Amino acid sequence: MPNTLKKILIADDDEAIVDSTALLLEVMGYQVSQTLDGSKISKAMQNKPDLVLLDIWMSGVDGRDICRQMKANPDTQNIPVLMISASRDVKQSAFDSGANDFLEKPFEMDALINKIATLIG
């Protein structure tokens, strides 16, 4: 049977958020990969996720720069990016960098699931 699970990459330097979100998404039937290190996102993108859940502020890396690079690359430009941040005032800059949607931390898991369902079905 072919694997039809949608793949989600979680990139956030907050291990508690990554762990709890990954657990929830796996229970929901998604195939989840994760990185706590912003510098490893491009390597993680080789798995061609269906969606990237991307923190704006990661140690040493700005998620908006990563998003801009993704959207400029023909191989990754069509992968939806759901940006997350504890700072509401970066919402517009997240969209300006090409993010498909934005979610403020702390977020309700229902809100996350609804946004993911909207982006990748």
Coordinates of C-alpha atoms in Angstrom, one line a residue:
M1 CA 0.0 0.0 0.0
P2 CA 1.5 3.3 -1.0
N3 CA 2.2 5.9 1.8
T4 CA -0.4 8.6 1.3
L5 CA 0.4 10.3 4.6
K6 CA 0.9 14.1 4.3
K7 CA 4.4 15.0 5.5
I8 CA 4.9 18.0 7.9
L9 CA 8.2 19.4 8.9
I10 CA 8.2 21.2 12.3
A11 CA 11.1 23.7 12.7
D12 CA 11.2 25.3 16.1
D13 CA 13.9 25.7 18.7
D14 CA 11.4 25.1 21.5
E15 CA 11.6 21.3 22.2
A16 CA 8.3 21.2 24.2
I17 CA 6.4 22.8 21.3
V18 CA 8.0 20.5 18.8
D19 CA 7.4 17.3 20.9
S20 CA 3.7 18.1 21.7
T21 CA 2.9 19.3 18.2
A22 CA 4.6 16.3 16.6
L23 CA 2.7 13.9 18.9
L24 CA -0.6 15.5 18.0
L25 CA 0.0 15.6 14.3
E26 CA 1.1 11.9 14.3
V27 CA -2.1 11.0 16.1
M28 CA -4.0 12.9 13.4
G29 CA -2.3 10.7 10.8
Y30 CA 0.5 13.0 9.5
Q31 CA 4.0 11.9 8.9
V32 CA 6.2 14.3 11.0
S33 CA 9.8 15.3 10.8
Q34 CA 11.3 17.9 13.0
T35 CA 14.3 20.0 13.6
L36 CA 15.3 22.2 16.5
D37 CA 18.2 23.7 14.6
G38 CA 17.4 26.4 12.0
S39 CA 20.6 25.6 10.1
K40 CA 19.3 22.1 9.4
I41 CA 16.1 23.1 7.7
S42 CA 17.4 23.0 4.2
K43 CA 18.6 19.4 4.7
A44 CA 15.2 18.5 6.2
M45 CA 13.5 20.0 3.1
Q46 CA 15.1 17.2 1.0
N47 CA 12.3 15.0 2.2
K48 CA 9.8 17.2 0.3
P49 CA 7.3 17.9 3.1
D50 CA 3.8 18.9 2.2
L51 CA 3.8 21.7 4.8
V52 CA 6.4 23.4 6.9
L53 CA 5.5 24.7 10.4
L54 CA 8.2 27.3 10.9
D55 CA 9.1 29.3 13.9
I56 CA 10.2 32.9 13.1
W57 CA 12.8 33.2 15.9
M58 CA 15.1 30.2 15.9
S59 CA 18.6 30.3 17.4
G60 CA 20.8 32.0 14.9
V61 CA 18.3 31.8 12.1
D62 CA 15.4 34.0 11.1
G63 CA 12.5 31.9 9.9
R64 CA 11.4 34.7 7.5
D65 CA 14.8 34.4 5.7
I66 CA 14.2 30.6 5.4
C67 CA 10.7 31.2 4.1
R68 CA 12.0 33.7 1.5
Q69 CA 14.7 31.2 0.3
M70 CA 12.0 28.4 0.1
K71 CA 9.7 30.6 -1.9
A72 CA 12.5 31.7 -4.3
N73 CA 13.5 28.1 -5.0
P74 CA 11.4 26.3 -7.7
D75 CA 11.8 23.0 -5.9
T76 CA 10.2 24.3 -2.7
Q77 CA 8.2 27.4 -3.7
N78 CA 4.9 25.6 -3.7
I79 CA 5.3 24.0 -0.2
P80 CA 2.9 25.9 2.2
V81 CA 4.6 27.6 5.1
L82 CA 2.7 28.1 8.4
M83 CA 4.8 30.5 10.5
I84 CA 4.5 30.5 14.2
S85 CA 5.8 33.2 16.6
A86 CA 5.2 34.4 20.2
S87 CA 5.3 37.9 18.8
R88 CA 2.1 39.2 17.2
D89 CA 3.9 42.2 15.7
V90 CA 5.8 40.0 13.2
K91 CA 2.7 38.7 11.6
Q92 CA 2.9 41.1 8.6
S93 CA 6.6 40.5 8.1
A94 CA 5.8 36.7 8.1
F95 CA 3.3 37.2 5.2
D96 CA 5.8 39.6 3.5
S97 CA 8.4 36.8 3.5
G98 CA 6.0 34.6 1.6
A99 CA 4.4 32.6 4.5
N100 CA 1.0 31.1 3.6
D101 CA -0.4 31.6 7.1
F102 CA 0.5 32.6 10.6
L103 CA -0.2 31.3 14.1
E104 CA 0.6 33.1 17.3
K105 CA 2.1 31.2 20.2
P106 CA 0.8 29.9 22.5
F107 CA -1.7 28.4 20.1
E108 CA -4.6 26.2 20.5
M109 CA -4.1 22.8 18.9
D110 CA -7.5 23.1 17.3
A111 CA -6.4 26.3 15.6
L112 CA -3.3 24.6 14.3
I113 CA -5.2 21.6 13.0
N114 CA -7.7 23.9 11.2
K115 CA -4.9 25.9 9.6
I116 CA -3.1 22.7 8.5
A117 CA -6.3 21.3 7.1
T118 CA -6.9 24.5 5.1
L119 CA -3.4 24.5 3.7
I120 CA -3.0 20.8 2.8
G121 CA -6.3 19.2 3.3

